[in-house]
Coordinates of C-alpha atoms in Angstrom, one line a residue:
X559 CA -83.7 61.8 -5.9
X560 CA -85.6 64.1 -3.6
X561 CA -89.1 63.2 -5.3
X562 CA -88.9 59.5 -4.3
X563 CA -89.9 58.3 -0.9
X564 CA -87.3 57.9 1.9
X565 CA -87.0 55.2 4.3
X566 CA -84.3 55.4 7.0
X567 CA -82.8 52.3 9.0
X568 CA -82.5 53.0 12.6
X569 CA -81.1 50.7 15.4
X570 CA -78.8 50.2 18.3
X571 CA -75.1 49.7 17.2
X572 CA -74.1 46.2 16.3
X573 CA -77.8 45.1 15.6
X574 CA -77.3 44.1 12.0
X575 CA -78.6 47.3 10.5
X576 CA -75.9 47.7 8.0
X577 CA -76.1 44.0 6.8
X578 CA -79.7 44.8 6.2
X579 CA -79.1 47.7 4.3
X580 CA -76.7 46.0 2.1
X581 CA -79.1 43.1 1.5
X582 CA -81.8 45.6 0.6
X583 CA -79.7 47.8 -1.8
X584 CA -77.2 45.3 -3.2
X585 CA -74.8 47.2 -5.3
X586 CA -77.1 50.2 -5.6
X587 CA -75.6 52.1 -2.7
X588 CA -73.3 55.2 -2.1
X589 CA -71.0 56.3 0.6
X590 CA -69.9 59.8 1.7
X591 CA -69.8 61.8 4.9
X592 CA -72.2 64.2 6.2
X593 CA -71.5 67.8 5.6
X594 CA -69.2 69.2 8.4
X595 CA -68.8 65.7 10.1
X596 CA -66.6 62.6 9.7
X597 CA -69.8 60.4 10.3
X598 CA -70.4 58.2 7.3
X599 CA -73.5 58.7 5.2
X600 CA -74.8 55.5 3.3
X601 CA -77.7 55.7 1.0
X602 CA -79.1 53.6 -1.9
X603 CA -82.1 52.8 -4.0
X604 CA -84.6 50.0 -3.7
X605 CA -86.9 48.7 -6.4
X606 CA -89.9 46.4 -5.1
X607 CA -91.6 43.8 -7.3
X608 CA -94.5 46.0 -8.1
X609 CA -92.1 48.8 -9.5
X610 CA -92.3 50.9 -6.5
X611 CA -89.0 52.8 -5.9
X612 CA -87.8 54.6 -3.0
X613 CA -84.4 55.7 -1.6
X614 CA -83.1 54.2 1.8
X615 CA -80.5 55.7 4.1
X616 CA -78.5 53.8 6.7
X617 CA -78.4 56.1 9.8
X618 CA -75.7 55.9 12.4
X619 CA -76.5 53.5 15.4
X620 CA -77.6 55.0 18.4
X621 CA -79.2 53.9 21.8
X622 CA -81.4 56.8 22.3
X623 CA -82.7 60.1 20.7
X624 CA -81.0 61.9 23.7
X625 CA -77.8 62.2 21.6
X626 CA -74.4 61.8 23.4
X627 CA -72.1 61.8 20.3
X628 CA -71.7 63.4 16.9
X629 CA -73.1 60.4 14.9
X630 CA -76.0 60.1 17.4
X631 CA -76.9 63.8 16.9
X632 CA -76.9 63.3 13.3
X633 CA -79.4 60.4 13.7
X634 CA -81.7 62.4 15.8
X635 CA -81.6 65.6 13.7
X636 CA -82.1 63.5 10.4
X637 CA -85.3 61.7 12.0
X638 CA -86.5 65.2 13.3
X639 CA -85.9 66.9 9.7
X640 CA -83.3 69.3 11.2
X641 CA -80.6 68.9 8.6
X642 CA -80.6 71.0 5.5
X643 CA -78.4 68.4 3.6
X644 CA -80.9 65.5 4.3
X645 CA -84.7 65.5 3.8
X646 CA -86.6 63.7 6.7
X647 CA -87.5 60.1 6.1
X648 CA -91.0 59.1 5.2
X649 CA -90.9 55.9 7.0
X650 CA -88.6 54.0 9.1
X651 CA -87.3 50.4 9.4
X652 CA -86.4 49.8 13.0
X653 CA -83.8 46.9 13.2
X654 CA -83.8 45.2 16.8
X655 CA -81.7 42.2 18.1
X656 CA -84.0 39.4 19.0
X657 CA -81.2 38.3 21.6
X658 CA -81.3 41.5 23.6
X659 CA -85.1 42.8 23.2
X660 CA -85.1 44.9 26.6
X661 CA -82.4 47.2 25.3
X662 CA -83.5 47.4 21.7
X663 CA -87.2 47.9 22.2
X664 CA -86.4 51.1 24.3
X665 CA -85.0 52.9 21.1
X666 CA -88.3 51.6 19.2
X667 CA -90.3 53.1 21.8
X668 CA -88.4 56.4 21.8
X669 CA -88.6 56.6 17.9
X670 CA -92.3 55.9 18.0
X671 CA -93.0 59.2 19.7
X672 CA -91.9 60.9 16.6
X673 CA -95.1 59.6 14.8
X674 CA -93.3 58.3 11.8
X675 CA -94.7 55.2 10.1
X676 CA -92.4 52.2 10.9
X677 CA -91.9 48.5 10.5
X678 CA -89.7 46.3 12.8
X679 CA -87.1 44.1 11.6
X680 CA -86.5 41.4 14.3
X681 CA -83.0 40.5 13.4
X682 CA -81.0 37.6 14.6
X683 CA -83.8 35.4 15.3
X684 CA -81.5 32.3 14.5
X685 CA -79.1 33.2 17.3
X686 CA -82.1 33.6 19.6
X687 CA -83.6 30.2 18.5
X688 CA -80.2 28.6 18.9
X689 CA -80.2 29.9 22.6
X690 CA -83.5 28.6 23.3
X691 CA -85.4 31.8 23.2
X692 CA -88.7 31.9 21.3
X693 CA -90.6 35.2 20.7
X694 CA -94.3 35.8 20.1
X695 CA -94.1 37.8 16.7
X696 CA -97.7 38.6 16.7
X697 CA -97.9 39.8 20.3
X698 CA -94.8 42.0 19.7
X699 CA -96.5 43.5 16.7
X700 CA -99.8 44.2 18.7
X701 CA -97.6 45.8 21.5
X702 CA -95.8 48.2 19.2
X703 CA -98.6 48.7 16.8
X704 CA -96.4 48.0 13.7
X705 CA -95.6 45.2 11.6
X706 CA -92.7 42.8 12.8
X707 CA -90.7 40.7 10.4
X708 CA -88.1 38.1 11.5
X709 CA -85.0 38.5 9.7
X710 CA -81.3 37.0 9.6
X711 CA -79.6 40.0 7.6
X712 CA -76.4 38.2 7.2
X713 CA -77.9 35.4 5.3
X714 CA -80.7 37.6 3.6
X715 CA -83.3 35.7 5.7
X716 CA -86.6 37.4 5.7
X717 CA -85.8 40.1 3.2
X718 CA -88.4 39.1 0.9
X719 CA -91.1 39.4 3.4
X720 CA -89.8 42.8 4.5
X721 CA -89.9 43.9 1.0
X722 CA -93.3 42.8 0.5
X723 CA -94.5 44.8 3.6
X724 CA -93.0 48.0 2.9
X725 CA -95.6 49.1 0.4
X726 CA -98.0 49.1 3.3
X727 CA -95.7 51.3 5.4
X728 CA -95.2 53.7 2.4
X729 CA -99.0 54.1 2.1
X730 CA -99.0 55.6 5.7
X731 CA -96.5 58.4 4.8
X732 CA -99.1 61.1 5.3
X733 CA -99.8 60.0 8.7
X734 CA -96.5 61.5 10.1
X735 CA -97.7 63.7 12.9
X736 CA -94.7 65.0 14.7
X737 CA -92.0 67.6 13.8
X738 CA -88.8 68.8 15.1
X739 CA -90.8 71.6 17.0
X740 CA -92.8 68.9 18.7
X741 CA -90.2 66.8 19.9
X742 CA -89.0 67.2 23.7
X743 CA -86.2 65.1 25.1
X744 CA -87.3 62.8 28.0
X745 CA -86.1 63.6 31.4
X746 CA -84.8 61.1 33.7
X747 CA -88.3 60.0 34.9
X748 CA -89.3 59.6 31.3
X749 CA -86.2 57.6 30.3
X750 CA -87.0 55.2 33.2
X751 CA -90.5 54.9 32.2
X752 CA -89.5 54.2 28.9
X753 CA -87.2 51.3 29.9
X754 CA -89.7 50.0 32.2
X755 CA -92.2 49.7 29.2
X756 CA -89.6 48.1 27.2
X757 CA -89.1 45.5 29.8
X758 CA -92.9 44.9 30.1
X759 CA -93.2 44.3 26.4
X760 CA -90.1 42.0 26.4
X761 CA -91.6 40.0 29.2
X762 CA -94.9 39.6 27.5
X763 CA -93.5 38.4 24.1
X764 CA -90.7 36.1 25.3
X765 CA -92.6 32.7 25.6
X766 CA -89.4 30.6 26.1
X767 CA -85.9 31.3 26.9
X768 CA -82.8 29.4 26.9
X769 CA -80.9 28.2 30.0
X770 CA -78.2 30.8 29.6
X771 CA -80.7 33.7 29.4
X772 CA -82.5 32.3 32.4
X773 CA -79.5 32.0 34.6
X774 CA -78.4 35.4 33.4
X775 CA -81.9 37.0 34.4
X776 CA -81.8 35.2 37.7
X777 CA -78.2 36.3 38.5
X778 CA -78.7 39.8 37.4
X779 CA -82.0 40.1 39.8
X780 CA -79.4 39.6 42.6
X781 CA -76.1 41.1 41.5
X782 CA -77.5 44.2 40.0
X783 CA -79.9 44.9 42.9
X784 CA -79.3 48.5 44.0
X785 CA -78.3 47.2 47.6
X786 CA -76.9 43.8 47.1
X787 CA -74.9 44.7 43.9
X788 CA -72.5 47.3 45.4
X789 CA -72.1 45.3 48.5
X790 CA -71.1 42.2 46.4
X791 CA -68.9 44.2 44.2
X792 CA -67.2 45.7 47.2
X793 CA -66.7 42.3 49.0
X794 CA -65.3 40.8 45.5
X795 CA -62.6 43.6 45.3
X796 CA -61.7 43.0 49.1
X797 CA -61.2 39.2 48.5
X798 CA -59.0 40.0 45.5
X799 CA -56.6 42.1 47.5
X800 CA -56.6 39.7 50.4
X801 CA -55.6 37.0 47.7
X802 CA -52.7 39.3 46.4
X803 CA -51.0 38.8 49.7
X804 CA -52.1 35.4 51.0
X805 CA -51.6 33.5 47.6
X806 CA -48.4 35.3 46.5
X807 CA -46.4 34.7 49.8
X808 CA -44.9 31.4 48.9
X809 CA -44.2 32.0 45.3
X810 CA -42.5 35.4 46.2
X811 CA -40.5 33.7 48.5
X812 CA -39.2 31.2 45.8
X813 CA -38.4 34.2 43.4
X814 CA -36.6 36.1 46.1
X815 CA -34.5 33.1 46.9
X816 CA -33.5 32.5 43.4
X817 CA -32.6 36.2 42.9
X818 CA -30.3 36.1 46.1
X819 CA -28.8 32.8 45.0
X820 CA -27.9 34.3 41.6
X821 CA -26.3 37.4 42.9
X822 CA -24.5 35.4 45.5
X823 CA -23.2 33.0 42.6
X824 CA -22.0 36.0 40.6
X825 CA -20.2 37.5 43.8
X826 CA -18.7 34.0 44.4
X827 CA -17.4 33.2 40.7
X828 CA -16.2 36.9 39.7
X829 CA -13.4 38.6 41.2
X830 CA -14.3 41.6 43.4
X831 CA -14.5 44.7 41.3
X832 CA -16.6 46.9 38.9
X833 CA -17.8 44.0 36.7
X834 CA -19.0 41.9 39.8
X835 CA -20.8 44.9 41.3
X836 CA -22.4 45.9 38.0
X837 CA -23.9 42.6 37.5
X838 CA -24.9 41.7 41.2
X839 CA -25.7 45.1 42.6
X840 CA -26.8 47.0 39.5
X841 CA -28.6 44.5 37.3
X842 CA -29.5 41.8 39.6
X843 CA -30.4 43.7 42.6
X844 CA -32.4 46.3 40.6
X845 CA -34.3 43.9 38.3
X846 CA -34.6 41.2 41.0
X847 CA -36.2 43.6 43.4
X848 CA -39.0 44.4 40.8
X849 CA -39.7 40.7 39.4
X850 CA -40.2 39.4 42.9
X851 CA -43.5 41.0 42.7
X852 CA -44.5 39.0 39.6
X853 CA -46.7 36.5 41.4
X854 CA -48.9 39.3 43.0
X855 CA -49.3 41.0 39.7
X856 CA -50.3 37.8 37.9
X857 CA -53.0 37.1 40.9
X858 CA -54.4 40.3 40.4
X859 CA -54.7 40.0 36.7
X860 CA -56.1 36.4 37.1
X861 CA -59.1 37.9 38.9
X862 CA -59.6 40.7 36.3
X863 CA -59.6 38.2 33.5
X864 CA -62.0 35.9 35.2
X865 CA -64.4 38.8 35.8
X866 CA -64.1 39.9 32.2
X867 CA -64.7 36.4 30.8
X868 CA -67.5 35.6 33.1
X869 CA -69.5 38.8 32.0
X870 CA -69.3 40.3 35.4
X871 CA -67.1 43.2 34.4
X872 CA -69.9 44.8 32.3
X873 CA -72.2 44.6 35.3
X874 CA -69.6 46.3 37.4
X875 CA -70.0 49.3 35.1
X876 CA -73.6 49.4 35.7
X877 CA -73.3 49.1 39.4
X878 CA -70.9 52.0 39.4
X879 CA -73.1 54.2 37.0
X880 CA -75.0 55.7 40.0
X881 CA -71.7 56.5 41.9
X882 CA -70.2 57.8 38.6
X883 CA -73.2 60.0 38.1
X884 CA -72.7 61.7 41.4
X885 CA -69.4 63.1 40.1
X886 CA -70.7 64.0 36.7
X887 CA -69.7 61.0 34.7
X888 CA -71.5 57.8 33.8
X889 CA -70.8 54.2 33.8
X890 CA -69.0 54.2 30.5
X891 CA -66.3 55.8 32.2
X892 CA -65.9 53.0 34.6
X893 CA -64.5 50.6 32.0
X894 CA -61.5 52.9 31.1
X895 CA -60.8 53.5 34.8
X896 CA -60.9 49.9 35.6
X897 CA -58.6 49.2 32.8
X898 CA -56.2 51.8 34.5
X899 CA -55.7 49.2 37.4
X900 CA -53.5 47.2 34.8
X901 CA -51.9 50.2 33.2
X902 CA -53.1 53.8 32.7
X903 CA -52.1 53.7 29.0
X904 CA -54.6 51.1 27.9
X905 CA -57.0 52.9 30.3
X906 CA -56.6 56.3 28.5
X907 CA -56.9 54.8 25.1
X908 CA -60.2 53.0 26.1
X909 CA -61.7 56.4 26.8
X910 CA -62.5 56.3 23.0
X911 CA -65.7 54.6 23.9
X912 CA -66.8 57.5 25.7
X913 CA -69.0 59.6 23.3
X914 CA -69.0 63.0 25.2
X915 CA -65.9 64.9 24.8
X916 CA -66.0 66.5 28.2
X917 CA -66.7 63.1 29.8
X918 CA -63.9 61.7 27.7
X919 CA -61.3 64.5 28.8
X920 CA -62.4 64.2 32.6
X921 CA -61.6 60.4 32.5
X922 CA -58.3 60.8 30.9
X923 CA -57.3 63.4 33.4
X924 CA -58.2 61.2 36.4
X925 CA -57.1 57.8 34.9
X926 CA -53.5 58.1 36.5
X927 CA -55.0 58.2 39.9
X928 CA -56.3 54.7 39.6
X929 CA -53.6 52.2 41.2
X930 CA -52.0 50.7 38.1
X931 CA -50.0 47.4 38.3
X932 CA -46.7 49.3 38.4
X933 CA -47.7 50.6 41.8
X934 CA -48.1 47.2 43.4
X935 CA -44.5 46.5 43.8
X936 CA -44.1 49.9 45.8
X937 CA -47.2 49.3 47.8
X938 CA -46.2 45.5 48.8
X939 CA -42.6 46.6 49.3
X940 CA -43.5 49.2 51.8
X941 CA -46.5 47.3 53.5
X942 CA -44.2 44.3 53.9
X943 CA -41.6 46.6 55.5
X944 CA -43.6 48.4 57.9
X945 CA -47.1 46.7 58.4
X946 CA -47.1 43.6 60.5
X947 CA -48.8 40.7 58.9
X948 CA -51.2 40.1 61.8
X949 CA -54.6 38.5 61.3
X950 CA -57.6 40.8 62.0
X951 CA -60.2 38.2 61.4
X952 CA -60.9 34.8 59.7
X953 CA -59.0 34.8 56.5
X954 CA -58.4 38.6 56.7
X955 CA -54.8 40.1 57.2
X956 CA -53.7 43.5 58.0
X957 CA -51.5 43.8 55.1
X958 CA -54.2 42.9 52.6
X959 CA -56.5 45.4 54.3
X960 CA -54.0 48.2 54.1
X961 CA -53.5 47.3 50.4
X962 CA -57.2 47.4 49.8
X963 CA -57.3 50.8 51.4
X964 CA -54.6 52.1 49.1
X965 CA -56.6 50.8 46.1
X966 CA -59.9 52.3 47.5
X967 CA -57.9 55.7 48.2
X968 CA -57.0 55.8 44.3
X969 CA -60.6 55.3 43.4
X970 CA -62.0 58.0 45.9
X971 CA -59.5 60.4 44.8
X972 CA -60.2 59.9 41.1
X973 CA -63.9 60.3 41.9
X974 CA -63.2 63.5 44.0
X975 CA -61.1 65.0 41.1
X976 CA -63.7 64.2 38.6
X977 CA -66.2 66.0 40.6
X978 CA -63.9 69.0 40.9
X979 CA -63.2 69.0 37.2
X980 CA -66.9 68.6 36.2
X981 CA -67.7 71.5 38.3
X982 CA -64.9 73.8 36.9
X983 CA -62.8 73.1 33.8
X984 CA -64.9 70.3 32.1
X985 CA -68.4 71.2 33.3
X986 CA -71.4 70.0 31.5
X987 CA -74.5 67.7 31.4
X988 CA -73.8 64.0 32.3
X989 CA -75.0 61.7 29.6
X990 CA -77.2 58.7 30.2
X991 CA -75.5 55.2 30.2
X992 CA -76.8 52.5 28.0
X993 CA -74.8 49.3 27.3
X994 CA -75.6 45.6 26.3
X995 CA -74.8 43.2 29.0
X996 CA -73.3 39.7 27.8
X997 CA -74.6 36.5 29.2
X998 CA -72.8 35.1 32.0
X999 CA -70.6 32.2 31.1
X1000 CA -67.6 30.1 32.5
X1001 CA -64.2 31.4 31.7
X1002 CA -62.1 29.3 29.2
X1003 CA -59.1 28.0 30.8
X1004 CA -57.0 28.4 27.6
X1005 CA -57.9 32.2 27.3
X1006 CA -57.1 32.6 31.0
X1007 CA -53.7 31.0 30.6
X1008 CA -52.8 32.9 27.4
X1009 CA -53.9 36.1 29.1
X1010 CA -51.7 35.5 32.1
X1011 CA -48.7 34.6 30.0
X1012 CA -49.1 37.8 27.9
X1013 CA -49.1 39.8 31.1
X1014 CA -46.2 38.0 32.4
X1015 CA -44.3 38.5 29.2
X1016 CA -45.1 42.1 29.1
X1017 CA -44.0 42.5 32.8
X1018 CA -40.7 40.5 32.2
X1019 CA -39.9 42.4 29.1
X1020 CA -40.5 45.7 30.8
X1021 CA -38.1 44.4 33.5
X1022 CA -35.5 43.2 31.2
X1023 CA -35.5 46.6 29.2
X1024 CA -36.7 49.7 31.0
X1025 CA -35.9 48.6 34.6
X1026 CA -32.4 46.9 33.6
X1027 CA -31.3 50.0 31.7
X1028 CA -32.4 52.3 34.7
X1029 CA -30.7 50.1 37.1
X1030 CA -27.3 50.0 35.0
X1031 CA -27.5 53.7 34.7
X1032 CA -28.2 54.3 38.3
X1033 CA -25.5 51.7 39.4
X1034 CA -23.0 53.8 37.2
X1035 CA -24.1 57.2 38.9
X1036 CA -23.8 55.4 42.2
X1037 CA -20.3 53.8 41.6
X1038 CA -18.5 57.0 40.0
X1039 CA -16.5 58.8 40.9
X1040 CA -14.4 56.7 43.3
X1041 CA -14.2 57.6 47.1
X1042 CA -11.4 59.7 48.0
X1043 CA -8.5 58.2 50.0
X1044 CA -9.3 57.4 53.7
X1045 CA -13.1 57.5 52.9
X1046 CA -14.9 56.0 55.9
X1047 CA -18.4 55.6 54.2
X1048 CA -19.6 53.4 51.5
X1049 CA -18.7 54.3 48.1
X1050 CA -22.0 55.6 47.1
X1051 CA -21.8 58.4 49.6
X1052 CA -19.3 60.2 47.3
X1053 CA -20.9 59.4 44.0
X1054 CA -22.7 61.6 41.4
X1055 CA -26.1 59.8 42.5
X1056 CA -25.4 60.9 46.1
X1057 CA -24.8 64.5 44.9
X1058 CA -28.2 64.4 43.0
X1059 CA -30.0 62.9 46.0
X1060 CA -28.7 65.5 48.3
X1061 CA -29.6 68.3 45.9
X1062 CA -33.1 67.1 45.6
X1063 CA -33.5 66.5 49.3
X1064 CA -33.7 70.2 49.9
X1065 CA -37.0 70.0 48.1
X1066 CA -38.3 66.8 49.5
X1067 CA -36.9 66.8 53.1
X1068 CA -39.9 68.7 54.4
X1069 CA -42.1 65.8 53.5
X1070 CA -39.9 63.3 55.1
X1071 CA -37.9 61.9 52.1
X1072 CA -34.1 61.0 52.6
X1073 CA -31.6 61.4 49.7
X1074 CA -31.9 57.6 48.9
X1075 CA -35.8 58.2 48.2
X1076 CA -34.9 61.2 46.0
X1077 CA -32.6 59.1 43.9
X1078 CA -35.3 56.6 43.3
X1079 CA -38.0 59.2 42.3
X1080 CA -36.1 60.3 39.3
X1081 CA -35.9 57.0 37.3
X1082 CA -39.2 56.2 38.7
X1083 CA -40.5 58.7 36.0
X1084 CA -39.7 56.3 33.3
X1085 CA -41.7 53.6 35.0
X1086 CA -43.2 53.5 38.6
X1087 CA -41.9 50.2 39.4
X1088 CA -38.2 51.4 38.6
X1089 CA -38.4 53.1 41.9
X1090 CA -38.2 49.9 43.6
X1091 CA -35.3 48.6 41.3
X1092 CA -33.6 52.1 42.1
X1093 CA -33.9 51.4 45.8
X1094 CA -32.6 47.9 45.3
X1095 CA -29.5 49.2 43.7
X1096 CA -28.8 52.1 46.2
X1097 CA -29.2 49.9 49.1
X1098 CA -27.2 47.2 47.6
X1099 CA -24.3 49.6 47.2
X1100 CA -24.7 51.4 50.4
X1101 CA -25.9 48.9 52.8
X1102 CA -23.8 46.4 55.0
X1103 CA -23.5 42.8 53.6
X1104 CA -26.0 41.6 56.2
X1105 CA -28.6 44.1 55.3
X1106 CA -28.2 43.3 51.6
X1107 CA -28.4 39.5 52.3
X1108 CA -31.5 40.2 54.5
X1109 CA -33.3 41.8 51.3
X1110 CA -34.6 45.1 50.6
X1111 CA -37.9 44.7 52.9
X1112 CA -35.5 44.2 56.0
X1113 CA -33.2 47.0 54.7
X1114 CA -36.2 49.5 54.6
X1115 CA -37.6 48.3 57.9
X1116 CA -34.3 49.4 59.5
X1117 CA -33.5 52.4 57.5
X1118 CA -36.9 54.2 57.1
X1119 CA -39.1 55.6 59.9
X1120 CA -42.8 54.9 60.0
X1121 CA -43.6 58.5 59.1
X1122 CA -41.2 58.4 56.1
X1123 CA -42.8 55.1 54.8
X1124 CA -46.2 56.2 55.1
X1125 CA -45.4 59.5 53.3
X1126 CA -43.8 57.4 50.4
X1127 CA -47.0 55.3 50.0
X1128 CA -49.2 58.7 50.1
X1129 CA -46.7 60.1 47.2
X1130 CA -47.4 57.1 45.1
X1131 CA -51.2 57.4 45.5
X1132 CA -50.9 60.6 43.6
X1133 CA -47.6 60.4 41.7
X1134 CA -47.5 61.7 38.3
X1135 CA -47.7 59.0 35.5
X1136 CA -44.7 57.6 33.7
X1137 CA -43.3 59.2 30.6
X1138 CA -45.0 56.6 28.3
X1139 CA -48.4 57.4 29.9
X1140 CA -47.7 61.1 29.7
X1141 CA -47.1 60.5 25.9
X1142 CA -50.3 58.7 25.4
X1143 CA -52.3 61.4 27.2
X1144 CA -50.8 64.0 24.9
X1145 CA -51.9 62.1 22.0
X1146 CA -55.2 61.3 23.2
X1147 CA -56.0 64.8 24.3
X1148 CA -54.1 66.5 21.3
X1149 CA -53.1 69.2 23.8
X1150 CA -50.0 70.1 25.3
X1151 CA -51.9 72.3 27.8
X1152 CA -54.0 69.6 29.2
X1153 CA -51.2 67.3 29.4
X1154 CA -49.1 69.8 31.4
X1155 CA -52.1 70.4 33.6
X1156 CA -52.4 66.8 34.3
X1157 CA -48.8 66.2 35.1
X1158 CA -48.8 69.5 37.3
X1159 CA -52.0 68.8 39.4
X1160 CA -50.7 65.3 40.2
X1161 CA -47.2 66.5 41.2
X1162 CA -48.9 69.0 43.5
X1163 CA -51.4 66.6 45.1
X1164 CA -48.5 64.0 45.7
X1165 CA -46.3 66.4 47.4
X1166 CA -49.1 67.7 49.6
X1167 CA -50.4 64.2 50.5
X1168 CA -46.9 63.0 51.3
X1169 CA -46.2 66.0 53.4
X1170 CA -49.5 66.0 55.3
X1171 CA -49.1 62.2 55.9
X1172 CA -45.5 62.8 57.3
X1173 CA -46.3 65.4 59.7
X1174 CA -49.4 63.9 60.9
X1175 CA -47.7 60.4 61.4
X1176 CA -44.8 62.1 63.0
X1177 CA -47.1 64.0 65.4
X1178 CA -48.8 60.7 66.4
X1179 CA -45.7 58.4 66.7

C-alpha cells in the first residue's frame, strides 16, 4: 500500500465529498478510526483505464486549515504530513459546492498554499443550474491554476472525466513544494484577504445567477452590513417583544375568563370541602394561572419559526459573531444561545455543533442565563401587576419595553459571564466562525402551523403533568393540618406550606421576599413557570373571595410592594435552571463539578441581584 501514489479528497462538510469517494472506489474501500481518535478514516484503491493504480483517502470535512476541532486537526495534519500513521498525499481532489462558491473556494485557496498538485471537482452543478446559476468553468480553472471538472457525485456524473484527468495530476507529484515546516497559519488579516480573494473569483466566474441567488445577494448586502445589520436585528427583536404584549392581550383575556368560569363552575356544583378546594384552588388555580400565558408563548415561537424558515436566523449568527468574539466566543455559539430563548435544554444540546471544547463548555455554562419561555409567564405576570400599560410612543407600550429590557438583560449577563469565564476558567484562543448561509425563502404555512402546534402541545403537556402535580402537592401542603379552633386567619397560615415559607423567609427576607414567594421558589425548581402556578394556589387559598375573583395580577398588585416585585423579576433573570436542565447539563459536560459550579454561580447571582434591586428600589421609592 505505501508504494502506490496517494490522493486525498478534501472539502467543506456536506459538499458531496463522500459520495464522490464512493463513486471512485466502489466496493474497494475500508473504514477504520484514526489512531487515538474517534474520527472515521476511509480509504480505498482506484484503477484507471490505463492501468494506473493509486490509493485514495477521504479526509474529514473542514472549513479551513486553521483547525477548530479534532477531525479538522486530522485533516490539516494529514495534508502537512504530520501524522506517523498516515503518509502525506501526493495529490488532492478538492471538492467544492457549485451552489456556494464563495465559502468553498476559500478552502481551495487555503490548501493551494501547500503546493500540492490538485484538481477541483465542481460538485452539485445540477442544483446550481436548476437555480439558474451558470459558472464559467474555463475561467475558474484559470483563476485557480488547476483543472476543474463539473460533477454530480450522487449520480456518478463527471466521474469518468475526473478519472481521465487524474493521470495528469499524478504526473505533477514531484512538484510538491511545501512541508509541515513551511506552513504558517493565517492571522485575522490573512483570513480576510483569503475570503476577499474567494469572493473576487466567485464574482468573475459566475456568469448568470438565479432569481433566488440574486435576491439573497441584494438582501445580504443590506442585512449583513456592519452598521445596518445590527440595527435591523435589534429593531426586529424589539418588535417581537412589543407584539408579545400587544397581540396577546385579547386571547389571554379569553383564556383567563375560561379558567375563572371553570373554577366558579366547580365551586357551584360541588359542595364546599376538600374536593372542591383541591379542584378549584389547587388544580385549576395552579394550572390555569400558567396556561393563561400560552398566547404570548405562541407569539414568541411564531416569530422564531418565521425567522428560521426565511433563512434570517443564520444571518443573525453572523451579525452577532463580532459581539460574541469580544467575549471570547464566536457566532457558532449564538445559535445554541438563541435556542435557549425557547428552552435551555435544546440550547445546551445544540452546543454539540461547537467544535472547540472550551467554547462549548462556556456556552453550556451561560445558556441558562438566556431568557427561556418558562420565564415568560413570570415576567408578564409581574409586569402586568406593577408596570402600567402606558403608551410611550406610536405602537410602543411601556410593558413591552420592560419585557424587552428583561430579555436584553439576559443577553448582556450571558455575554458578561462568558467574558469572565473565558478570562479565567475556560480561557483559550477564540476560533474563527465559518458557516453556510441558506437562501432567503418564504416560510411554509404548513410548517409554521405544525411548529406552533407542537410547541403548544409541549407546553400544555407540561402544564397538565409537572405543573398540575406541583400544584396538587402544594395544595396539600397548604391545606394541612387543619387550623386550630378559634383561628382568625385563613387556613393556609397554619399549614405545612406556611411553616416551610416562614422558615425560608429568614434567608430571603433580606432581599424583600415574603413567605408566599418563598413557597413558590421551591416547586419552581421543577420548572420555572411552576412558580406562577404555586402563587396562584397560595393566593387562592389565602386571599379573600374578591381578590381571587379579580385574578392573580390584581392580587399581586395589592399584596406586593414595588421593590419586592422588582426584586422577584431580578431573581428570575439569574435564577438557577430547572432540574431537567440541570440533568442535561450534567450529561453534556460529563462533570458533576461543572454542573455544581453552574448551579452555584447562578444561585449567588440571583440572590445578589434581587437584593441589590430590592434595596435600591426601596431607597428610591
